[in-house]
Coordinates of C-alpha atoms in Angstrom, one line a residue:
M1143 CA -0.5 -54.3 21.0
L1144 CA 0.8 -53.0 17.8
R1145 CA -0.9 -49.8 18.1
T1146 CA -1.9 -47.5 20.5
H1147 CA -5.9 -46.5 19.1
T1148 CA -8.1 -47.8 16.3
C1149 CA -8.7 -46.2 13.3
G1150 CA -11.8 -44.4 14.4
E1151 CA -11.0 -43.5 18.0
L1152 CA -9.3 -40.0 17.2
R1153 CA -10.9 -36.2 18.2
E1154 CA -9.6 -33.1 19.0
E1155 CA -9.2 -34.1 22.6
H1156 CA -6.3 -36.5 21.7
I1157 CA -4.5 -33.4 19.7
G1158 CA -0.8 -33.4 21.2
Q1159 CA -0.9 -36.8 21.7
Q1160 CA 1.6 -39.4 20.2
V1161 CA 0.0 -42.5 18.7
T1162 CA 0.9 -45.4 16.8
L1163 CA -2.1 -46.5 14.3
T1164 CA -2.2 -49.9 12.2
G1165 CA -4.2 -50.9 9.2
W1166 CA -4.8 -51.2 5.5
V1167 CA -4.2 -48.2 3.6
Q1168 CA -7.3 -47.2 1.9
K1169 CA -6.5 -43.8 -0.5
I1170 CA -3.6 -42.0 -1.0
R1171 CA -3.0 -38.5 -2.8
D1172 CA 0.7 -37.7 -3.2
K1173 CA 1.0 -34.1 -3.9
G1174 CA 4.9 -33.8 -4.0
G1175 CA 5.8 -32.2 -0.9
M1176 CA 3.0 -33.6 0.8
I1177 CA 1.4 -37.1 0.6
W1178 CA -1.8 -38.1 2.6
I1179 CA -2.8 -41.4 3.1
D1180 CA -6.1 -42.7 4.5
V1181 CA -5.5 -45.7 7.0
R1182 CA -8.9 -47.6 7.8
D1183 CA -9.6 -50.7 10.4
R1184 CA -12.9 -52.0 11.6
Y1185 CA -13.3 -48.9 13.3
G1186 CA -13.3 -46.2 10.8
V1187 CA -10.1 -44.1 8.8
T1188 CA -7.7 -41.7 9.9
Q1189 CA -5.9 -39.1 8.1
L1190 CA -2.4 -39.0 7.9
I1191 CA 0.3 -36.3 6.5
F1192 CA 3.7 -36.6 5.3
E1193 CA 5.9 -33.5 4.6
E1194 CA 9.3 -33.7 3.4
G1195 CA 11.8 -31.9 4.9
K1196 CA 9.8 -32.0 8.6
T1197 CA 9.2 -36.5 8.1
S1198 CA 11.8 -38.8 7.5
K1199 CA 12.8 -39.2 4.5
E1200 CA 12.7 -43.4 4.6
A1201 CA 9.1 -42.5 6.2
I1202 CA 8.1 -40.5 2.7
E1203 CA 10.0 -42.7 0.3
L1204 CA 7.8 -45.7 2.0
A1205 CA 4.5 -44.1 1.8
R1206 CA 4.9 -42.8 -2.0
H1207 CA 5.4 -46.4 -2.9
A1208 CA 2.5 -47.9 -0.5
G1209 CA -0.2 -49.5 -2.3
R1210 CA -3.8 -49.8 -1.8
E1211 CA -4.3 -52.5 1.0
F1212 CA -1.2 -52.6 2.3
V1213 CA -0.9 -53.1 6.0
I1214 CA 0.5 -50.4 7.9
S1215 CA 1.7 -49.0 11.1
A1216 CA 2.4 -45.4 11.5
T1217 CA 3.4 -43.3 14.5
G1218 CA 3.3 -39.8 15.0
E1219 CA 1.3 -36.7 16.6
V1220 CA -2.2 -35.9 16.6
V1221 CA -2.7 -32.2 15.4
K1222 CA -5.5 -30.1 14.2
R1223 CA -6.7 -31.0 10.0
L1224 CA -6.7 -27.7 7.7
A1225 CA -9.6 -28.9 5.9
V1226 CA -11.8 -30.6 7.9
N1227 CA -13.9 -33.8 6.8
D1228 CA -17.1 -33.6 8.5
K1229 CA -18.0 -37.1 7.1
I1230 CA -16.4 -38.9 8.8
P1231 CA -15.7 -39.1 13.2
T1232 CA -11.9 -38.4 12.7
G1233 CA -12.7 -35.9 10.4
Q1234 CA -11.4 -33.0 12.6
I1235 CA -7.8 -34.2 13.4
E1236 CA -4.5 -36.1 10.8
V1237 CA -1.4 -37.6 12.0
K1238 CA 1.8 -36.0 11.4
V1239 CA 4.2 -39.5 10.8
A1240 CA 7.4 -39.6 12.2
E1241 CA 8.0 -43.3 11.9
F1242 CA 5.8 -45.7 8.8
K1243 CA 6.7 -49.4 8.1
Y1244 CA 4.6 -51.8 5.8
L1245 CA 3.4 -54.6 7.8
N1246 CA 2.6 -56.3 4.8
K1247 CA 2.6 -55.5 1.2
A1248 CA -1.0 -56.8 -1.0
K1249 CA -1.6 -57.2 -4.3
V1250 CA -4.1 -55.0 -6.4
P1251 CA -7.4 -55.7 -4.8
P1252 CA -9.9 -57.3 -7.9
F1253 CA -12.5 -54.1 -6.8
M1254 CA -12.3 -50.9 -5.4
I1255 CA -13.3 -51.6 -1.1
E1256 CA -15.3 -48.6 -0.9
D1257 CA -19.2 -48.2 0.3
E1258 CA -19.9 -47.7 -3.4
T1259 CA -17.8 -50.5 -4.9
D1260 CA -17.2 -51.3 -8.8
G1261 CA -17.0 -54.6 -7.9
G1262 CA -20.8 -57.5 -9.2
E1263 CA -22.3 -59.6 -6.5
D1264 CA -19.9 -62.6 -8.2
L1265 CA -16.2 -61.3 -7.9
R1266 CA -16.8 -60.0 -4.3
M1267 CA -18.7 -63.7 -3.0
K1268 CA -15.4 -64.9 -4.9
Y1269 CA -13.2 -62.6 -2.5
R1270 CA -15.7 -62.2 0.2
Y1271 CA -12.5 -61.3 2.6
L1272 CA -12.0 -58.1 0.8
D1273 CA -15.8 -57.4 0.7
L1274 CA -16.1 -57.8 4.6
R1275 CA -13.7 -54.5 4.5
R1276 CA -16.1 -52.3 3.2
G1277 CA -17.9 -50.2 5.6
I1278 CA -21.1 -51.2 4.4
V1279 CA -20.9 -54.9 5.1
R1280 CA -19.3 -54.2 8.5
K1281 CA -22.2 -52.1 9.4
N1282 CA -24.3 -55.2 8.4
L1283 CA -22.3 -57.7 10.5
E1284 CA -22.5 -55.1 13.5
I1285 CA -26.5 -55.0 13.7
R1286 CA -26.1 -59.0 13.6
H1287 CA -23.8 -58.9 16.1
E1288 CA -25.8 -56.3 18.4
M1289 CA -29.1 -58.4 18.0
L1290 CA -27.2 -61.7 18.9
Q1291 CA -26.4 -59.5 22.4
K1292 CA -29.4 -58.5 22.9
T1293 CA -31.6 -61.5 21.9
R1294 CA -30.1 -63.4 24.7
S1295 CA -29.9 -60.5 27.2
Y1296 CA -33.6 -60.4 26.6
L1297 CA -34.1 -64.1 26.7
S1298 CA -31.7 -64.7 29.6
N1299 CA -33.3 -62.2 31.8
Q1300 CA -37.1 -63.8 31.1
K1301 CA -35.7 -67.2 32.7
F1302 CA -34.6 -69.0 29.6
M1303 CA -32.1 -71.4 29.5
E1304 CA -29.5 -71.7 26.2
V1305 CA -29.3 -75.1 25.6
E1306 CA -27.4 -76.3 22.7
T1307 CA -29.4 -79.7 20.4
P1308 CA -27.5 -82.1 18.3
V1309 CA -25.8 -81.3 14.7
L1310 CA -26.4 -85.1 13.3
I1311 CA -29.7 -86.4 13.4
K1312 CA -32.5 -89.0 12.0
S1313 CA -33.8 -87.5 8.2
T1314 CA -37.7 -87.6 8.4
P1315 CA -39.9 -87.3 5.3
E1316 CA -42.4 -83.9 6.0
G1317 CA -40.8 -80.4 5.5
A1318 CA -37.8 -79.1 2.7
R1319 CA -35.3 -81.7 2.4
D1320 CA -32.5 -82.7 4.1
F1321 CA -28.9 -82.4 4.2
V1322 CA -27.7 -85.5 4.5
V1323 CA -24.4 -86.9 5.7
P1324 CA -23.5 -90.6 5.2
S1325 CA -22.1 -92.4 8.6
R1326 CA -18.8 -94.1 7.9
M1327 CA -19.3 -96.3 11.1
N1328 CA -22.7 -97.4 10.2
P1329 CA -22.1 -98.1 6.3
G1330 CA -25.2 -97.4 4.1
Q1331 CA -26.8 -95.4 6.9
F1332 CA -27.1 -91.4 6.9
Y1333 CA -27.0 -88.5 9.3
A1334 CA -29.7 -85.4 8.3
L1335 CA -28.2 -82.1 9.4
P1336 CA -31.2 -80.6 11.4
Q1337 CA -33.6 -78.0 9.5
S1338 CA -35.2 -77.1 13.0
P1339 CA -34.8 -78.5 16.8
Q1340 CA -38.1 -79.0 16.7
T1341 CA -38.1 -82.3 18.4
F1342 CA -35.0 -81.8 20.6
K1343 CA -37.1 -78.9 22.6
Q1344 CA -40.3 -81.0 22.9
L1345 CA -38.0 -83.1 24.7
L1346 CA -36.6 -80.6 26.9
M1347 CA -39.6 -79.3 27.6
V1348 CA -40.8 -83.4 29.1
S1349 CA -36.9 -82.9 30.5
G1350 CA -38.7 -80.5 32.5
F1351 CA -36.7 -77.2 31.0
D1352 CA -39.6 -75.0 31.1
R1353 CA -37.9 -72.3 29.1
Y1354 CA -35.3 -72.9 26.2
F1355 CA -33.9 -71.1 23.6
Q1356 CA -31.0 -71.4 21.2
I1357 CA -29.1 -69.2 18.8
V1358 CA -29.2 -71.9 15.9
K1359 CA -27.8 -72.8 12.5
C1360 CA -30.5 -75.1 10.5
F1361 CA -30.1 -76.4 6.8
R1362 CA -32.5 -76.8 4.3
D1363 CA -31.9 -78.4 1.1
E1364 CA -34.6 -75.5 -1.6
D1365 CA -34.3 -73.9 -3.9
L1366 CA -32.9 -70.0 -2.7
R1367 CA -33.5 -67.0 -3.1
A1368 CA -32.9 -63.2 -2.1
D1369 CA -34.4 -63.8 1.5
R1370 CA -32.9 -68.4 1.7
Q1371 CA -29.9 -69.9 2.0
P1372 CA -29.1 -73.0 2.5
E1373 CA -27.9 -72.9 5.9
F1374 CA -29.0 -70.0 8.2
T1375 CA -29.9 -69.1 11.7
Q1376 CA -32.9 -68.9 14.2
I1377 CA -33.9 -67.5 17.2
D1378 CA -35.4 -70.0 18.6
C1379 CA -37.8 -70.6 21.4
E1380 CA -39.7 -73.3 23.6
M1381 CA -42.0 -72.8 26.8
S1382 CA -44.0 -75.0 28.6
F1383 CA -47.3 -74.4 30.9
V1384 CA -48.0 -71.7 28.3
T1385 CA -51.1 -70.2 26.4
R1386 CA -51.2 -69.0 22.9
E1387 CA -51.3 -65.6 24.2
D1388 CA -48.7 -66.3 26.7
I1389 CA -46.3 -66.8 24.0
L1390 CA -47.5 -64.2 21.8
E1391 CA -47.0 -61.9 24.8
T1392 CA -43.4 -62.8 25.6
F1393 CA -42.0 -62.7 22.2
E1394 CA -44.1 -59.4 20.6
G1395 CA -41.9 -58.1 24.1
L1396 CA -38.6 -59.7 22.5
I1397 CA -39.3 -57.7 18.8
R1398 CA -40.4 -54.4 20.8
Y1399 CA -37.2 -54.8 22.9
L1400 CA -35.4 -55.4 20.0
Y1401 CA -36.9 -52.2 18.0
K1402 CA -36.7 -49.9 20.7
E1403 CA -32.8 -50.8 22.3
I1404 CA -31.3 -50.7 18.3
K1405 CA -33.4 -48.5 15.9
N1406 CA -35.4 -46.2 19.0
V1407 CA -38.4 -47.5 17.4
D1408 CA -41.6 -47.7 19.2
L1409 CA -43.9 -50.8 18.0
G1410 CA -46.6 -50.1 20.0
E1411 CA -49.2 -54.0 20.2
L1412 CA -49.1 -55.6 17.4
P1413 CA -52.5 -57.0 16.6
H1414 CA -53.8 -59.9 15.6
M1415 CA -55.3 -61.1 11.9
P1416 CA -56.8 -64.1 11.5
Y1417 CA -55.4 -66.0 8.2
S1418 CA -58.6 -66.0 6.3
E1419 CA -58.8 -62.4 7.0
A1420 CA -55.3 -62.0 5.6
M1421 CA -56.0 -64.2 2.7
S1422 CA -59.0 -62.2 1.8
K1423 CA -58.2 -58.6 2.2
Y1424 CA -54.7 -58.9 1.0
G1425 CA -54.3 -62.2 -0.5
S1426 CA -50.8 -63.7 1.4
D1427 CA -50.3 -65.2 5.0
K1428 CA -48.0 -62.4 5.4
P1429 CA -49.1 -59.3 4.3
D1430 CA -47.5 -55.9 3.9
T1431 CA -49.8 -53.8 5.9
R1432 CA -47.8 -50.7 5.7
F1433 CA -50.2 -49.6 3.6
G1434 CA -53.9 -50.2 2.6
M1435 CA -55.2 -51.3 -0.9
E1436 CA -57.3 -54.0 0.3
F1437 CA -59.1 -56.5 -1.8
V1438 CA -62.3 -55.5 -2.3
E1439 CA -65.2 -58.2 -3.6
L1440 CA -66.4 -57.2 -7.2
N1441 CA -68.9 -60.1 -8.5
E1442 CA -72.2 -58.9 -7.5
L1443 CA -71.5 -55.6 -9.2
T1444 CA -69.8 -56.8 -12.5
Q1445 CA -71.3 -60.5 -13.3
N1446 CA -74.2 -61.4 -15.6
N1447 CA -73.7 -58.4 -17.9
G1448 CA -72.3 -59.4 -20.9
F1449 CA -68.6 -59.6 -20.2
V1450 CA -67.6 -63.0 -20.4
V1451 CA -64.6 -62.3 -18.0
F1452 CA -66.0 -61.5 -15.3
D1453 CA -69.4 -63.5 -15.9
S1454 CA -67.3 -66.6 -16.1
A1455 CA -64.9 -66.3 -12.7
E1456 CA -65.1 -67.4 -9.6
L1457 CA -63.6 -64.6 -8.2
V1458 CA -63.7 -60.3 -9.5
L1459 CA -61.5 -58.7 -7.0
G1460 CA -60.5 -54.4 -7.3
I1461 CA -57.9 -52.7 -5.6
N1462 CA -57.8 -48.7 -5.3
A1463 CA -55.0 -46.9 -5.9
E1464 CA -55.2 -43.5 -4.5
G1465 CA -54.3 -40.7 -7.1
C1466 CA -53.6 -42.4 -9.8
A1467 CA -56.8 -41.6 -12.3
E1468 CA -54.0 -39.8 -14.3
Y1469 CA -51.9 -42.7 -15.0
T1470 CA -51.1 -42.6 -18.5
R1471 CA -52.2 -45.3 -21.1
K1472 CA -48.4 -46.6 -21.7
Q1473 CA -48.6 -46.8 -17.8
I1474 CA -51.6 -48.6 -17.5
D1475 CA -50.2 -51.1 -20.3
E1476 CA -46.8 -51.9 -18.3
L1477 CA -49.5 -52.7 -15.5
T1478 CA -50.9 -54.9 -17.7
D1479 CA -48.1 -56.6 -18.6
F1480 CA -47.0 -57.2 -14.9
V1481 CA -49.4 -58.8 -14.1
K1482 CA -49.7 -61.1 -17.3
R1483 CA -46.2 -61.8 -16.6
P1484 CA -45.6 -66.2 -16.5
Q1485 CA -44.9 -65.9 -13.1
I1486 CA -48.1 -63.9 -12.3
G1487 CA -50.1 -65.5 -14.6
A1488 CA -52.8 -63.3 -15.4
K1489 CA -54.6 -63.3 -18.8
G1490 CA -55.5 -59.3 -18.1
L1491 CA -56.2 -56.4 -16.4
V1492 CA -59.7 -54.1 -16.4
Y1493 CA -58.9 -50.4 -15.1
L1494 CA -61.8 -47.9 -14.2
K1495 CA -60.3 -44.1 -14.4
C1496 CA -62.5 -42.0 -11.6
N1497 CA -61.7 -38.5 -13.2
A1498 CA -61.4 -35.3 -11.4
D1499 CA -64.6 -34.0 -12.7
G1500 CA -66.9 -37.0 -11.4
T1501 CA -66.9 -39.1 -15.0
F1502 CA -65.6 -42.3 -15.3
K1503 CA -63.8 -44.1 -18.0
S1504 CA -62.9 -47.9 -17.9
S1505 CA -61.4 -50.1 -20.5
V1506 CA -64.8 -52.0 -20.6
D1507 CA -66.9 -49.4 -21.0
K1508 CA -69.2 -50.9 -23.3
F1509 CA -70.2 -53.6 -21.3
F1510 CA -70.9 -51.4 -18.1
S1511 CA -73.6 -47.9 -17.6
E1512 CA -72.2 -45.5 -16.1
E1513 CA -74.2 -46.0 -13.2
D1514 CA -72.5 -49.5 -13.2
L1515 CA -68.9 -47.8 -12.9
K1516 CA -70.5 -45.3 -9.9
K1517 CA -71.2 -48.3 -8.0
W1518 CA -68.0 -50.0 -8.5
A1519 CA -66.5 -46.7 -7.3
E1520 CA -68.4 -46.8 -4.2
K1521 CA -68.0 -50.7 -3.1
C1522 CA -64.0 -50.0 -3.3
N1523 CA -64.1 -46.4 -1.4
A1524 CA -62.6 -44.2 -4.5
K1525 CA -62.8 -40.4 -5.0
P1526 CA -62.1 -38.7 -7.5
G1527 CA -58.7 -38.9 -8.7
D1528 CA -58.4 -42.7 -7.8
L1529 CA -57.9 -45.6 -10.0
I1530 CA -59.5 -49.1 -9.3
L1531 CA -57.5 -52.0 -10.8
I1532 CA -59.4 -55.1 -11.5
L1533 CA -58.5 -59.1 -12.1
A1534 CA -60.9 -61.6 -11.9
G1535 CA -60.3 -65.5 -12.2
D1536 CA -60.2 -68.8 -10.1
A1537 CA -60.4 -67.6 -6.2
D1538 CA -57.0 -68.7 -5.2
A1539 CA -55.2 -67.6 -8.8
T1540 CA -57.1 -64.6 -8.3
R1541 CA -55.7 -63.3 -4.6
K1542 CA -52.8 -64.5 -5.6
Q1543 CA -52.2 -62.4 -8.6
M1544 CA -53.9 -59.4 -6.9
C1545 CA -51.4 -59.4 -4.2
E1546 CA -48.1 -59.5 -6.6
L1547 CA -50.3 -56.1 -8.5
R1548 CA -51.1 -54.9 -4.8
L1549 CA -47.3 -54.5 -3.7
E1550 CA -46.2 -53.7 -7.2
M1551 CA -48.4 -50.9 -6.8
G1552 CA -47.2 -49.9 -3.2
S1553 CA -43.3 -50.0 -4.7
R1554 CA -44.7 -47.7 -7.5
L1555 CA -46.1 -45.2 -5.1
G1556 CA -43.6 -44.7 -2.5
L1557 CA -45.9 -47.1 0.0
R1558 CA -43.2 -49.6 1.1
D1559 CA -41.0 -47.1 2.9
K1560 CA -38.2 -48.9 4.7
N1561 CA -38.0 -47.0 7.4
K1562 CA -41.3 -47.4 8.5
V1563 CA -42.7 -50.7 11.0
S1564 CA -45.9 -52.4 10.6
A1565 CA -46.1 -55.5 12.0
L1566 CA -48.8 -57.7 13.1
W1567 CA -49.8 -61.7 14.1
V1568 CA -51.9 -64.1 11.5
V1569 CA -53.4 -66.8 13.8
D1570 CA -55.8 -69.3 12.8
F1571 CA -54.1 -71.0 10.4
P1572 CA -55.5 -74.5 8.5
L1573 CA -53.7 -77.2 10.3
L1574 CA -53.7 -79.1 7.0
E1575 CA -53.5 -78.4 3.4
W1576 CA -54.5 -81.1 0.8
D1577 CA -52.5 -82.3 -1.6
E1578 CA -53.6 -83.4 -5.2
E1579 CA -50.7 -85.2 -6.5
T1580 CA -49.7 -87.5 -3.4
K1581 CA -53.8 -87.4 -2.8
R1582 CA -53.4 -87.1 1.4
Y1583 CA -53.1 -83.5 3.7
H1584 CA -49.6 -82.1 4.5
A1585 CA -49.1 -80.7 8.0
M1586 CA -49.5 -76.9 6.9
H1587 CA -46.5 -76.0 10.0
H1588 CA -45.4 -79.6 10.9
P1589 CA -46.8 -82.7 12.4
F1590 CA -46.5 -81.3 15.8
T1591 CA -49.2 -78.6 16.0
S1592 CA -51.6 -79.1 17.9
P1593 CA -55.7 -77.8 16.6
N1594 CA -57.5 -75.1 18.1
P1595 CA -59.1 -76.4 21.4
E1596 CA -62.2 -75.1 19.5
D1597 CA -61.5 -77.3 16.5
M1598 CA -60.7 -80.9 18.4
E1599 CA -63.1 -82.6 17.7
K1600 CA -63.0 -82.0 14.0
L1601 CA -60.0 -83.9 14.0
N1602 CA -61.9 -87.2 13.5
S1603 CA -64.8 -85.9 11.6
D1604 CA -63.4 -83.3 9.4
P1605 CA -60.2 -82.6 9.7
G1606 CA -59.5 -80.3 6.2
N1607 CA -61.4 -77.1 8.8
V1608 CA -59.1 -77.7 11.5
R1609 CA -57.5 -74.1 12.6
A1610 CA -54.5 -74.9 14.3
N1611 CA -53.3 -73.6 17.2
A1612 CA -50.3 -71.5 15.2
Y1613 CA -48.8 -68.1 14.9
D1614 CA -47.1 -66.4 12.4
M1615 CA -45.3 -62.7 13.1
V1616 CA -45.3 -60.2 10.2
I1617 CA -43.2 -57.5 9.7
N1618 CA -43.2 -55.5 6.9
G1619 CA -44.9 -58.5 4.3
V1620 CA -41.9 -60.3 5.9
E1621 CA -42.5 -63.7 8.0
V1622 CA -40.0 -63.6 10.7
G1623 CA -41.2 -65.7 13.1
G1624 CA -43.5 -68.9 13.4
G1625 CA -44.5 -71.4 15.9
S1626 CA -47.4 -73.1 17.1
I1627 CA -48.7 -74.9 20.6
R1628 CA -48.0 -78.5 20.3
I1629 CA -48.9 -81.7 20.5
Y1630 CA -48.3 -83.2 24.0
D1631 CA -50.8 -86.0 24.6
R1632 CA -49.8 -89.2 22.6
D1633 CA -53.4 -90.2 21.5
V1634 CA -53.9 -87.0 19.8
Q1635 CA -50.3 -87.1 18.0
A1636 CA -50.9 -90.4 16.7
R1637 CA -54.4 -89.4 15.6
M1638 CA -52.4 -86.7 13.4
F1639 CA -50.2 -88.9 12.0
E1640 CA -53.4 -91.1 10.8
V1641 CA -54.6 -87.9 8.9
L1642 CA -51.4 -87.1 7.6
G1643 CA -51.2 -90.2 5.4
F1644 CA -48.6 -92.3 8.3
T1645 CA -48.8 -96.2 9.4
K1646 CA -48.2 -96.4 12.6
E1647 CA -44.8 -98.3 11.5
E1648 CA -44.4 -95.4 10.1
A1649 CA -44.6 -93.3 12.7
Q1650 CA -43.3 -95.3 15.4
A1651 CA -39.8 -95.6 13.1
Q1652 CA -39.9 -91.7 12.8
F1653 CA -41.1 -90.6 15.8
G1654 CA -41.2 -93.6 18.2
F1655 CA -38.9 -91.7 20.9
L1656 CA -41.3 -88.7 20.9
M1657 CA -44.1 -90.8 21.1
S1658 CA -42.7 -92.8 24.0
A1659 CA -41.5 -89.5 25.6
F1660 CA -45.3 -88.5 25.8
E1661 CA -45.6 -91.1 28.1
Y1662 CA -43.6 -90.3 30.6
G1663 CA -45.6 -86.7 32.1
A1664 CA -44.9 -84.6 29.0
P1665 CA -46.5 -80.9 29.9
P1666 CA -48.2 -78.6 27.9
H1667 CA -46.0 -76.9 25.7
G1668 CA -45.4 -74.1 22.7
G1669 CA -42.6 -72.2 21.2
I1670 CA -41.7 -70.0 18.4
A1671 CA -38.9 -69.9 16.0
F1672 CA -38.1 -66.6 14.4
G1673 CA -35.3 -66.1 10.9
F1674 CA -32.8 -64.5 12.5
D1675 CA -30.9 -63.9 9.1
R1676 CA -34.4 -62.2 7.3
L1677 CA -34.6 -59.7 11.2
C1678 CA -31.1 -58.6 10.8
A1679 CA -31.8 -57.8 6.5
L1680 CA -34.9 -55.7 8.2
F1681 CA -33.4 -54.0 10.5
G1682 CA -30.7 -52.8 8.5
G1683 CA -33.5 -51.7 5.7
Q1684 CA -32.7 -54.0 2.5
D1685 CA -34.2 -56.9 0.8
S1686 CA -31.0 -59.7 0.8
I1687 CA -29.9 -61.5 4.0
R1688 CA -26.9 -62.5 2.1
D1689 CA -24.9 -58.9 3.4
F1690 CA -26.0 -59.8 6.9
I1691 CA -23.9 -63.4 6.6
A1692 CA -20.7 -63.3 7.0
F1693 CA -20.0 -66.2 4.3
P1694 CA -23.0 -66.5 2.4
K1695 CA -23.7 -68.9 -0.5
N1696 CA -24.6 -67.9 -3.8
T1697 CA -28.4 -68.2 -5.5
S1698 CA -27.0 -71.8 -6.5
G1699 CA -25.7 -72.5 -3.0
R1700 CA -22.5 -72.6 -4.0
D1701 CA -19.8 -70.8 -1.5
I1702 CA -17.7 -70.0 -5.0
M1703 CA -14.8 -68.1 -2.7
I1704 CA -13.7 -71.7 -1.1
D1705 CA -15.5 -73.6 -4.7
S1706 CA -17.8 -75.2 -2.5
P1707 CA -19.6 -78.4 -3.1
S1708 CA -17.0 -79.8 -4.2
A1709 CA -16.2 -83.7 -5.6
L1710 CA -14.5 -86.3 -3.3
D1711 CA -12.1 -88.6 -4.2
Q1712 CA -13.1 -92.2 -5.0
A1713 CA -11.2 -93.4 -1.2
Q1714 CA -13.1 -91.2 0.5
L1715 CA -16.1 -92.3 -1.1
E1716 CA -15.4 -95.7 -1.0
E1717 CA -14.6 -95.5 2.7
L1718 CA -18.3 -94.2 3.3
S1719 CA -19.3 -97.1 1.3
I1720 CA -21.0 -94.9 -1.2
G1721 CA -17.7 -95.3 -3.4
V1722 CA -19.5 -98.2 -5.6
A1723 CA -22.7 -96.6 -5.8
V1724 CA -21.4 -94.1 -7.5
K1725 CA -18.8 -95.7 -9.8
E1726 CA -21.6 -97.4 -10.9
T1727 CA -23.7 -94.3 -11.7
N1728 CA -21.0 -92.9 -13.7
D1729 CA -20.7 -96.1 -16.1

């Protein structure tokens, strides 16, 4: 090895030892007779000291002309540091340099390699290999590494077997758009990159591998946000001969284990919340339960009083913002502007202040008496000093709008504390959702999800009201994992395809291999997949998953470091039998 120790390793017990350190120059301070260099590697930072008259002239000269991010080697004695730096683990010592050399010179980097950098996101993504040198980014990837190891340890101890499934598979029409790959050896035909290993893990259950897992790359060609990437990682799992409760217990155990091992947090038992309750109380199937502010339906108390906004509304909803009665008109106008933003779409906001003296002040006073307003407050469990915020309109839209307003108020009031963890299971989702545009049902999860056993008969008579035997894990308002008990009976699966609008020929062409497998003794089975990148961001206390991925894409799906995606030359296109089509399109 070119080094005896790392730059984060040396402590007071090493004083007097001769050591050799290697790394990158973080900072140089030249005071004439004394030069200090901070040298950095993946493990930390150590201060080097050069002193004229005691350090060789050659070493002094090299130190004086070193630049930021030069790769260097320094040999010397570990000594007690006079000015202790309590902010770093090596702050009690420094290395008095005897020998010093460059291992490689470096250009001046385009941004500061510091936790508080001066580089914007696009610049840092272009030079991601430099951004990865920053301690804050490195720590994110260390969290990811630890979570990978702990996940494998837990699942292996639970007798799960890690099995790799294919990356080049068949495109299917359900779900998000596929990324497709042309086949040179099969002209005009394409592979798809997997959105998940769903059918393969079900086939593994048919094969008798009763506990499977894989930490797997998946791909979806969809619009991107802070918590989405075109390629992402899942903890993908499947089990045979289990009920829903068996799966929830097993994977609740995984999440509890990760929180205890990595964050030293005891999660306790996770509550189960039906989908209908989540939508009614929070307007979301991934409710943030770190705080209350649950929805209160006010139709009975607000309608038929001459206020047309309420009278014409399908739903009138209120939330109680505790302690906010002192909000100024400017603050309330800000909230009104917030809900009227195009992406939220409310037409306005009604408020009721519960004053400290027991009186009430509303934005619709002329339509409602003091007694009316008092009843609103009582229904919302409001006390003097609270502020009730009210939206009205179509039921589904109003719930979505109120969900956004509730989250905004939670953020403004500091109730969405990243250091607090609130986790739950959301269960009993609708199996199907109706699409007005295509005039047919779509699977809310995927077409292999089993109906709730109690609703099995409704699949023929009333498919729109069938509940799925499905479940999502939600942590702090983020869906981190979801799964279901699967259909394992060929006839039930055929009926599901029929309800989803597949002809028998289409079902056979797309999923004939799975239907055939079910005829050879498929066991009852179910599974779950966790969004591993999202879990890492949650554990790191951040909203964006990008800094927990070594080489992420930007919000346009581009890797601006390697300039990808990029065009292929005509010869490559023709070899893939798509050159002619591209040429004609260009013409």
